[in-house]
Amino acid sequence: MNNKECFGVCCLLTITLMIGWQAGRYFDQMPVAILNVNQTRTKNALFPFTQTINKIIPNTFSQTSHSKYNFKTGVHVFRHDLIKWNADDNICDNLPPNLKKATLHTAHGDTPIYVHNPSEDIHVSGSLVRSRTWEPHLLNLMAGHLRKDPELQFIDLGANLGVFSLAMAKFGRQVIAVEPLSINLHRFCASIKAGKLTEKITIVYNALSDKRENVSLGIDRRNVGGTYIVNNKNMNKVKGSSVGGQYKDIVMTAKLDDILKLPGFDFKKVIIKMDVEGYENFVLNGGQNFFDQVDVQAVLMEWMWQRSGNAAKEILAFYAKRGYKPYTPGSNSPLKTSLSHAWPVDVIWRKS
């Protein structure tokens, strides 16, 4: 190699080293906030899996796009006013005194949850006070789906006291929780703050339907979780509940499609838990675009009010059109749609 060749090689090496040094400085100085390592490791009776996942995922919408809103309580709440989305601080401000506190057991540790008097809410609140959980087999099922895919987020339609939302947020995922009843939201807000989960959960303070309107909420005696929309035409629900009177709440409905325009919404892949007391067909009819634009991997929904009638036919057609199959929770054998009148209380719809 002559002197000119040696000089050329030396120059090339020098330039390469300088580029590498500058690149190193750039990556060292990158804001940590744009990266989030999602690491999970669990093993206990409620979530009997052990797995560690390390994956770099984008920073989440409630930590970034909501920063322009001044949520004085710390809890992110939005409400659709039949025209557009608005931040709503009122529902989480000035909470009633002496709310009853219980504990929710999750795979990633216990978290506080505020409940109703068990004598007035015998199912959900009663179970939480007695055993620190509610429907653990379904919590396990939802967590199992999230565990398989670190990019999945969680949407809770009919959040009630927030059992599923709190558990999935504790798991480390972003949650959108839809709940219309104020006495539930008071407790849910308190639970989010007490559990330090304000950056994980966004509340939507509306009922969902296929049109935007004002509605009243009916009382299911001793079962706050059985609250339903009064103009619900699902007589299976009305006849199967101890209905009596109405809550004072007059709430506005939104469409599932409206969540696509929720400030900061950027979920690409989700699983959904839907418990809307016989109103499922209306929710789905108002979510056609949502299912077209978001990769909904699975939907866990209550079926007990849909075993007969036109609503069941609408729901079956909706999912069939999009290539979903129904399963008993925890089973890998699809249910027969011809026997939908005999399906279990809950079913999970999964993409084929």
CSV table of C-alpha atoms in Angstrom, one decimal:
chain,number,residue,atom,x,y,z
A,1,MET,CA,0.0,0.0,0.0
A,2,ASN,CA,1.5,3.4,-1.0
A,3,ASN,CA,1.4,6.6,1.0
A,4,LYS,CA,-1.6,8.0,-0.8
A,5,GLU,CA,-3.6,4.8,-0.2
A,6,CYS,CA,-2.6,4.8,3.5
A,7,PHE,CA,-3.7,8.4,3.8
A,8,GLY,CA,-7.1,7.7,2.2
A,9,VAL,CA,-7.8,4.7,4.6
A,10,CYS,CA,-6.8,6.9,7.6
A,11,CYS,CA,-9.2,9.6,6.5
A,12,LEU,CA,-12.1,7.1,6.0
A,13,LEU,CA,-11.5,5.6,9.5
A,14,THR,CA,-11.4,9.1,11.1
A,15,ILE,CA,-14.7,10.1,9.4
A,16,THR,CA,-16.4,6.8,10.5
A,17,LEU,CA,-15.3,7.3,14.1
A,18,MET,CA,-16.6,10.9,14.2
A,19,ILE,CA,-20.0,9.9,12.8
A,20,GLY,CA,-20.3,7.1,15.4
A,21,TRP,CA,-19.3,9.4,18.2
A,22,GLN,CA,-22.0,12.0,17.2
A,23,ALA,CA,-24.6,9.3,16.9
A,24,GLY,CA,-23.8,8.1,20.3
A,25,ARG,CA,-24.1,11.5,21.8
A,26,TYR,CA,-27.5,11.9,20.1
A,27,PHE,CA,-29.0,8.7,21.4
A,28,ASP,CA,-27.5,9.3,24.9
A,29,GLN,CA,-29.4,12.7,25.0
A,30,MET,CA,-32.7,11.4,23.7
A,31,PRO,CA,-35.5,12.2,26.1
A,32,VAL,CA,-36.3,9.2,28.1
A,33,ALA,CA,-40.0,10.2,28.1
A,34,ILE,CA,-40.4,9.0,24.5
A,35,LEU,CA,-39.6,5.4,25.4
A,36,ASN,CA,-41.4,3.1,27.7
A,37,VAL,CA,-40.2,-0.3,28.6
A,38,ASN,CA,-43.1,-2.6,29.4
A,39,GLN,CA,-41.9,-5.3,31.6
A,40,THR,CA,-44.2,-7.8,33.2
A,41,ARG,CA,-43.6,-10.8,35.4
A,42,THR,CA,-46.4,-12.5,37.2
A,43,LYS,CA,-47.2,-15.7,39.1
A,44,ASN,CA,-50.0,-16.1,41.6
A,45,ALA,CA,-53.3,-17.8,42.0
A,46,LEU,CA,-55.4,-15.1,40.3
A,47,PHE,CA,-53.2,-14.8,37.2
A,48,PRO,CA,-51.4,-18.2,37.0
A,49,PHE,CA,-48.8,-17.2,34.4
A,50,THR,CA,-45.1,-16.4,34.6
A,51,GLN,CA,-43.7,-14.4,31.7
A,52,THR,CA,-41.3,-11.5,31.3
A,53,ILE,CA,-41.8,-9.2,28.3
A,54,ASN,CA,-39.4,-6.4,27.4
A,55,LYS,CA,-40.5,-4.3,24.5
A,56,ILE,CA,-40.1,-0.6,23.6
A,57,ILE,CA,-43.5,0.9,23.0
A,58,PRO,CA,-44.5,4.5,22.3
A,59,ASN,CA,-45.3,6.8,25.1
A,60,THR,CA,-49.1,6.7,25.8
A,61,PHE,CA,-51.7,9.2,24.9
A,62,SER,CA,-52.9,10.1,28.4
A,63,GLN,CA,-49.3,11.0,29.4
A,64,THR,CA,-48.8,13.3,26.4
A,65,SER,CA,-51.8,14.7,24.6
A,66,HIS,CA,-53.8,15.3,27.8
A,67,SER,CA,-51.1,17.7,29.2
A,68,LYS,CA,-52.9,20.7,27.8
A,69,TYR,CA,-55.9,20.0,29.9
A,70,ASN,CA,-55.9,21.2,33.5
A,71,PHE,CA,-57.4,18.3,35.4
A,72,LYS,CA,-57.3,19.7,38.9
A,73,THR,CA,-58.2,16.3,40.5
A,74,GLY,CA,-55.5,14.5,38.5
A,75,VAL,CA,-58.0,12.1,37.0
A,76,HIS,CA,-58.5,12.4,33.2
A,77,VAL,CA,-62.3,12.6,32.5
A,78,PHE,CA,-63.9,13.5,29.2
A,79,ARG,CA,-67.6,13.9,28.3
A,80,HIS,CA,-69.3,14.1,25.0
A,81,ASP,CA,-71.9,16.9,24.9
A,82,LEU,CA,-73.7,15.4,21.8
A,83,ILE,CA,-71.5,17.6,19.6
A,84,LYS,CA,-67.9,17.4,20.8
A,85,TRP,CA,-65.6,16.1,23.6
A,86,ASN,CA,-65.0,18.3,26.6
A,87,ALA,CA,-62.7,17.8,29.7
A,88,ASP,CA,-64.9,17.3,32.8
A,89,ASP,CA,-63.4,17.9,36.2
A,90,ASN,CA,-66.7,18.2,38.1
A,91,ILE,CA,-67.4,14.5,38.5
A,92,CYS,CA,-64.2,13.8,40.4
A,93,ASP,CA,-64.2,17.0,42.4
A,94,ASN,CA,-65.9,17.2,45.8
A,95,LEU,CA,-66.4,13.5,46.3
A,96,PRO,CA,-68.9,12.4,48.9
A,97,PRO,CA,-67.4,11.9,52.4
A,98,ASN,CA,-66.8,8.5,54.0
A,99,LEU,CA,-66.7,6.4,50.9
A,100,LYS,CA,-66.2,2.8,51.8
A,101,LYS,CA,-62.8,1.5,50.9
A,102,ALA,CA,-61.9,-2.1,50.0
A,103,THR,CA,-59.0,-3.8,48.3
A,104,LEU,CA,-58.7,-5.3,44.8
A,105,HIS,CA,-56.3,-8.1,44.4
A,106,THR,CA,-54.4,-8.1,41.1
A,107,ALA,CA,-51.5,-10.0,39.6
A,108,HIS,CA,-49.3,-6.9,40.0
A,109,GLY,CA,-50.2,-6.2,43.6
A,110,ASP,CA,-53.2,-5.0,45.5
A,111,THR,CA,-54.8,-1.6,44.8
A,112,PRO,CA,-57.5,0.4,46.7
A,113,ILE,CA,-61.0,0.3,45.4
A,114,TYR,CA,-64.0,2.2,46.7
A,115,VAL,CA,-67.3,0.4,46.8
A,116,HIS,CA,-70.9,0.8,47.7
A,117,ASN,CA,-72.5,-0.6,50.9
A,118,PRO,CA,-72.6,-4.3,50.3
A,119,SER,CA,-76.2,-4.4,51.4
A,120,GLU,CA,-77.1,-2.0,48.5
A,121,ASP,CA,-74.8,-3.7,46.0
A,122,ILE,CA,-74.7,-7.3,46.9
A,123,HIS,CA,-72.8,-8.6,43.9
A,124,VAL,CA,-69.8,-6.5,43.0
A,125,SER,CA,-69.3,-4.6,46.2
A,126,GLY,CA,-70.2,-7.6,48.3
A,127,SER,CA,-67.6,-9.8,46.5
A,128,LEU,CA,-64.9,-7.1,46.8
A,129,VAL,CA,-65.4,-6.7,50.5
A,130,ARG,CA,-65.6,-10.5,51.2
A,131,SER,CA,-62.9,-11.8,48.8
A,132,ARG,CA,-61.0,-8.8,47.3
A,133,THR,CA,-62.0,-9.6,43.8
A,134,TRP,CA,-64.8,-9.9,41.3
A,135,GLU,CA,-65.0,-12.4,38.4
A,136,PRO,CA,-61.4,-13.4,38.8
A,137,HIS,CA,-61.7,-15.9,35.9
A,138,LEU,CA,-62.6,-13.1,33.5
A,139,LEU,CA,-59.9,-10.8,34.9
A,140,ASN,CA,-57.5,-13.7,34.3
A,141,LEU,CA,-58.8,-14.1,30.7
A,142,MET,CA,-58.3,-10.4,29.9
A,143,ALA,CA,-54.9,-10.3,31.4
A,144,GLY,CA,-53.9,-13.4,29.4
A,145,HIS,CA,-54.7,-11.6,26.2
A,146,LEU,CA,-52.7,-8.5,27.2
A,147,ARG,CA,-49.8,-10.7,28.2
A,148,LYS,CA,-49.5,-12.2,24.8
A,149,ASP,CA,-49.2,-8.9,23.0
A,150,PRO,CA,-47.5,-5.9,24.7
A,151,GLU,CA,-49.1,-3.5,22.1
A,152,LEU,CA,-52.7,-4.3,23.2
A,153,GLN,CA,-54.5,-1.7,25.2
A,154,PHE,CA,-57.8,-2.1,27.1
A,155,ILE,CA,-61.3,-0.5,26.7
A,156,ASP,CA,-63.9,-1.0,29.4
A,157,LEU,CA,-67.5,-0.4,28.3
A,158,GLY,CA,-69.6,-0.3,31.4
A,159,ALA,CA,-66.8,0.1,33.9
A,160,ASN,CA,-69.0,0.2,37.0
A,161,LEU,CA,-66.7,0.5,40.0
A,162,GLY,CA,-63.7,0.0,37.7
A,163,VAL,CA,-62.6,-3.6,38.7
A,164,PHE,CA,-61.4,-4.5,35.2
A,165,SER,CA,-60.0,-1.0,34.5
A,166,LEU,CA,-58.0,-0.9,37.7
A,167,ALA,CA,-56.6,-4.4,37.2
A,168,MET,CA,-55.5,-3.8,33.6
A,169,ALA,CA,-54.0,-0.4,34.5
A,170,LYS,CA,-52.1,-2.1,37.4
A,171,PHE,CA,-50.9,-4.5,34.8
A,172,GLY,CA,-49.3,-1.5,33.0
A,173,ARG,CA,-51.6,-0.9,30.1
A,174,GLN,CA,-53.5,2.2,29.0
A,175,VAL,CA,-57.2,2.0,29.7
A,176,ILE,CA,-60.3,3.9,28.4
A,177,ALA,CA,-63.2,3.3,30.8
A,178,VAL,CA,-66.8,4.3,29.9
A,179,GLU,CA,-69.2,4.7,32.7
A,180,PRO,CA,-72.4,6.9,32.9
A,181,LEU,CA,-73.5,6.6,36.6
A,182,SER,CA,-72.2,9.3,38.9
A,183,ILE,CA,-72.3,7.3,42.1
A,184,ASN,CA,-70.0,4.7,40.4
A,185,LEU,CA,-67.7,7.4,39.0
A,186,HIS,CA,-67.3,9.0,42.5
A,187,ARG,CA,-65.8,5.8,43.7
A,188,PHE,CA,-63.9,5.0,40.6
A,189,CYS,CA,-62.2,8.4,40.7
A,190,ALA,CA,-61.2,7.9,44.3
A,191,SER,CA,-59.8,4.5,43.5
A,192,ILE,CA,-57.7,5.8,40.6
A,193,LYS,CA,-56.2,8.5,42.8
A,194,ALA,CA,-55.6,6.3,45.7
A,195,GLY,CA,-53.9,3.7,43.5
A,196,LYS,CA,-51.8,6.3,41.7
A,197,LEU,CA,-53.2,5.2,38.3
A,198,THR,CA,-54.1,8.7,37.0
A,199,GLU,CA,-51.7,8.3,34.1
A,200,LYS,CA,-53.1,5.0,33.0
A,201,ILE,CA,-56.9,5.5,33.0
A,202,THR,CA,-59.0,7.9,31.0
A,203,ILE,CA,-62.7,8.0,32.0
A,204,VAL,CA,-65.5,8.7,29.5
A,205,TYR,CA,-68.5,10.0,31.4
A,206,ASN,CA,-71.2,8.9,29.0
A,207,ALA,CA,-73.5,6.1,28.1
A,208,LEU,CA,-72.9,4.5,24.7
A,209,SER,CA,-75.6,4.0,22.0
A,210,ASP,CA,-76.1,4.2,18.3
A,211,LYS,CA,-77.3,7.8,18.5
A,212,ARG,CA,-76.6,10.9,20.7
A,213,GLU,CA,-79.3,11.8,23.1
A,214,ASN,CA,-80.1,12.4,26.8
A,215,VAL,CA,-81.2,9.3,28.6
A,216,SER,CA,-82.3,8.2,32.1
A,217,LEU,CA,-80.8,5.3,34.1
A,218,GLY,CA,-82.9,2.7,35.7
A,219,ILE,CA,-82.3,1.1,39.1
A,220,ASP,CA,-81.8,-2.6,39.6
A,221,ARG,CA,-82.5,-3.1,43.3
A,222,ARG,CA,-79.5,-4.2,45.4
A,223,ASN,CA,-77.4,-4.4,42.2
A,224,VAL,CA,-75.8,-1.1,41.2
A,225,GLY,CA,-73.9,-3.0,38.5
A,226,GLY,CA,-77.3,-3.8,36.9
A,227,THR,CA,-78.0,-0.2,36.1
A,228,TYR,CA,-79.6,0.1,32.6
A,229,ILE,CA,-80.8,2.7,30.1
A,230,VAL,CA,-84.5,3.2,30.8
A,231,ASN,CA,-85.6,3.3,27.2
A,232,ASN,CA,-83.9,-0.1,26.7
A,233,LYS,CA,-86.3,-2.3,24.6
A,234,ASN,CA,-84.5,-5.5,25.7
A,235,MET,CA,-87.3,-7.0,27.7
A,236,ASN,CA,-85.1,-9.9,28.8
A,237,LYS,CA,-83.1,-7.5,30.9
A,238,VAL,CA,-86.2,-5.7,32.3
A,239,LYS,CA,-88.0,-8.9,33.2
A,240,GLY,CA,-84.9,-10.5,34.6
A,241,SER,CA,-84.0,-7.7,37.0
A,242,SER,CA,-85.5,-6.3,40.2
A,243,VAL,CA,-86.1,-3.0,38.5
A,244,GLY,CA,-87.5,-0.1,40.6
A,245,GLY,CA,-87.3,3.6,39.8
A,246,GLN,CA,-84.7,5.7,38.2
A,247,TYR,CA,-81.5,7.5,39.3
A,248,LYS,CA,-81.5,11.2,39.2
A,249,ASP,CA,-78.8,11.2,36.6
A,250,ILE,CA,-79.7,12.4,33.1
A,251,VAL,CA,-76.8,11.4,31.0
A,252,MET,CA,-75.7,12.0,27.5
A,253,THR,CA,-75.0,9.2,25.1
A,254,ALA,CA,-72.1,9.0,22.7
A,255,LYS,CA,-71.2,6.5,20.0
A,256,LEU,CA,-68.3,4.1,20.2
A,257,ASP,CA,-67.3,5.7,17.0
A,258,ASP,CA,-66.9,9.0,18.8
A,259,ILE,CA,-64.0,7.6,20.8
A,260,LEU,CA,-62.0,7.7,17.6
A,261,LYS,CA,-62.0,11.5,18.2
A,262,LEU,CA,-61.4,11.4,21.9
A,263,PRO,CA,-58.5,13.9,22.6
A,264,GLY,CA,-55.2,12.1,22.2
A,265,PHE,CA,-56.7,8.7,21.2
A,266,ASP,CA,-54.1,6.6,19.4
A,267,PHE,CA,-54.9,3.0,20.3
A,268,LYS,CA,-54.1,0.7,17.4
A,269,LYS,CA,-54.9,-2.7,18.9
A,270,VAL,CA,-57.3,-3.3,21.7
A,271,ILE,CA,-59.4,-5.8,23.6
A,272,ILE,CA,-62.8,-4.8,24.9
A,273,LYS,CA,-64.9,-5.7,27.9
A,274,MET,CA,-68.5,-4.8,27.3
A,275,ASP,CA,-71.1,-5.0,30.1
A,276,VAL,CA,-73.9,-2.6,29.2
A,277,GLU,CA,-76.9,-4.6,30.6
A,278,GLY,CA,-78.7,-5.5,27.4
A,279,TYR,CA,-77.7,-2.5,25.3
A,280,GLU,CA,-74.9,-4.3,23.5
A,281,ASN,CA,-76.6,-4.2,20.0
A,282,PHE,CA,-76.9,-0.4,20.2
A,283,VAL,CA,-73.3,0.0,21.3
A,284,LEU,CA,-72.1,-2.1,18.4
A,285,ASN,CA,-74.3,-0.4,15.9
A,286,GLY,CA,-72.7,2.9,17.0
A,287,GLY,CA,-69.2,1.4,16.6
A,288,GLN,CA,-69.1,0.4,13.0
A,289,ASN,CA,-66.2,2.8,12.1
A,290,PHE,CA,-64.4,2.0,15.4
A,291,PHE,CA,-64.2,-1.7,14.4
A,292,ASP,CA,-63.1,-0.7,10.9
A,293,GLN,CA,-60.3,1.5,12.1
A,294,VAL,CA,-59.1,-0.2,15.3
A,295,ASP,CA,-57.7,-3.7,15.5
A,296,VAL,CA,-60.1,-5.1,18.0
A,297,GLN,CA,-58.6,-8.5,18.9
A,298,ALA,CA,-61.4,-9.7,21.2
A,299,VAL,CA,-64.6,-8.6,22.9
A,300,LEU,CA,-65.7,-10.1,26.2
A,301,MET,CA,-69.4,-9.4,26.7
A,302,GLU,CA,-72.4,-10.5,28.8
A,303,TRP,CA,-74.7,-12.7,26.8
A,304,MET,CA,-77.4,-13.5,29.4
A,305,TRP,CA,-79.7,-10.8,28.1
A,306,GLN,CA,-79.2,-11.7,24.5
A,307,ARG,CA,-80.3,-15.3,24.3
A,308,SER,CA,-83.4,-14.4,22.3
A,309,GLY,CA,-84.9,-11.6,20.3
A,310,ASN,CA,-83.8,-9.3,17.5
A,311,ALA,CA,-80.9,-7.9,19.4
A,312,ALA,CA,-79.2,-11.3,19.4
A,313,LYS,CA,-79.6,-11.5,15.6
A,314,GLU,CA,-78.1,-8.1,15.2
A,315,ILE,CA,-75.1,-8.9,17.3
A,316,LEU,CA,-74.5,-12.3,15.6
A,317,ALA,CA,-74.6,-10.5,12.2
A,318,PHE,CA,-72.2,-7.8,13.3
A,319,TYR,CA,-69.5,-10.2,14.4
A,320,ALA,CA,-70.0,-12.6,11.6
A,321,LYS,CA,-69.5,-9.8,9.0
A,322,ARG,CA,-66.1,-9.0,10.7
A,323,GLY,CA,-64.9,-12.5,11.0
A,324,TYR,CA,-65.2,-13.0,14.8
A,325,LYS,CA,-66.1,-16.3,16.4
A,326,PRO,CA,-67.8,-16.8,19.8
A,327,TYR,CA,-66.2,-18.8,22.6
A,328,THR,CA,-67.0,-19.8,26.2
A,329,PRO,CA,-64.4,-17.8,28.2
A,330,GLY,CA,-61.4,-20.0,28.7
A,331,SER,CA,-62.3,-22.4,25.9
A,332,ASN,CA,-60.7,-22.9,22.5
A,333,SER,CA,-63.8,-24.5,20.9
A,334,PRO,CA,-66.1,-22.1,19.1
A,335,LEU,CA,-69.7,-21.9,20.2
A,336,LYS,CA,-72.4,-22.8,17.7
A,337,THR,CA,-74.4,-19.7,16.6
A,338,SER,CA,-77.4,-21.9,16.1
A,339,LEU,CA,-77.4,-22.6,19.8
A,340,SER,CA,-77.0,-18.9,20.9
A,341,HIS,CA,-80.2,-19.2,23.0
A,342,ALA,CA,-78.3,-21.6,25.3
A,343,TRP,CA,-74.9,-19.9,25.4
A,344,PRO,CA,-73.3,-19.1,28.8
A,345,VAL,CA,-73.7,-15.9,30.8
A,346,ASP,CA,-70.5,-14.5,29.2
A,347,VAL,CA,-69.0,-15.0,25.8
A,348,ILE,CA,-65.8,-13.8,24.2
A,349,TRP,CA,-65.6,-13.0,20.5
A,350,ARG,CA,-62.2,-13.4,18.9
A,351,LYS,CA,-61.0,-12.7,15.4
A,352,SER,CA,-60.8,-15.9,13.3
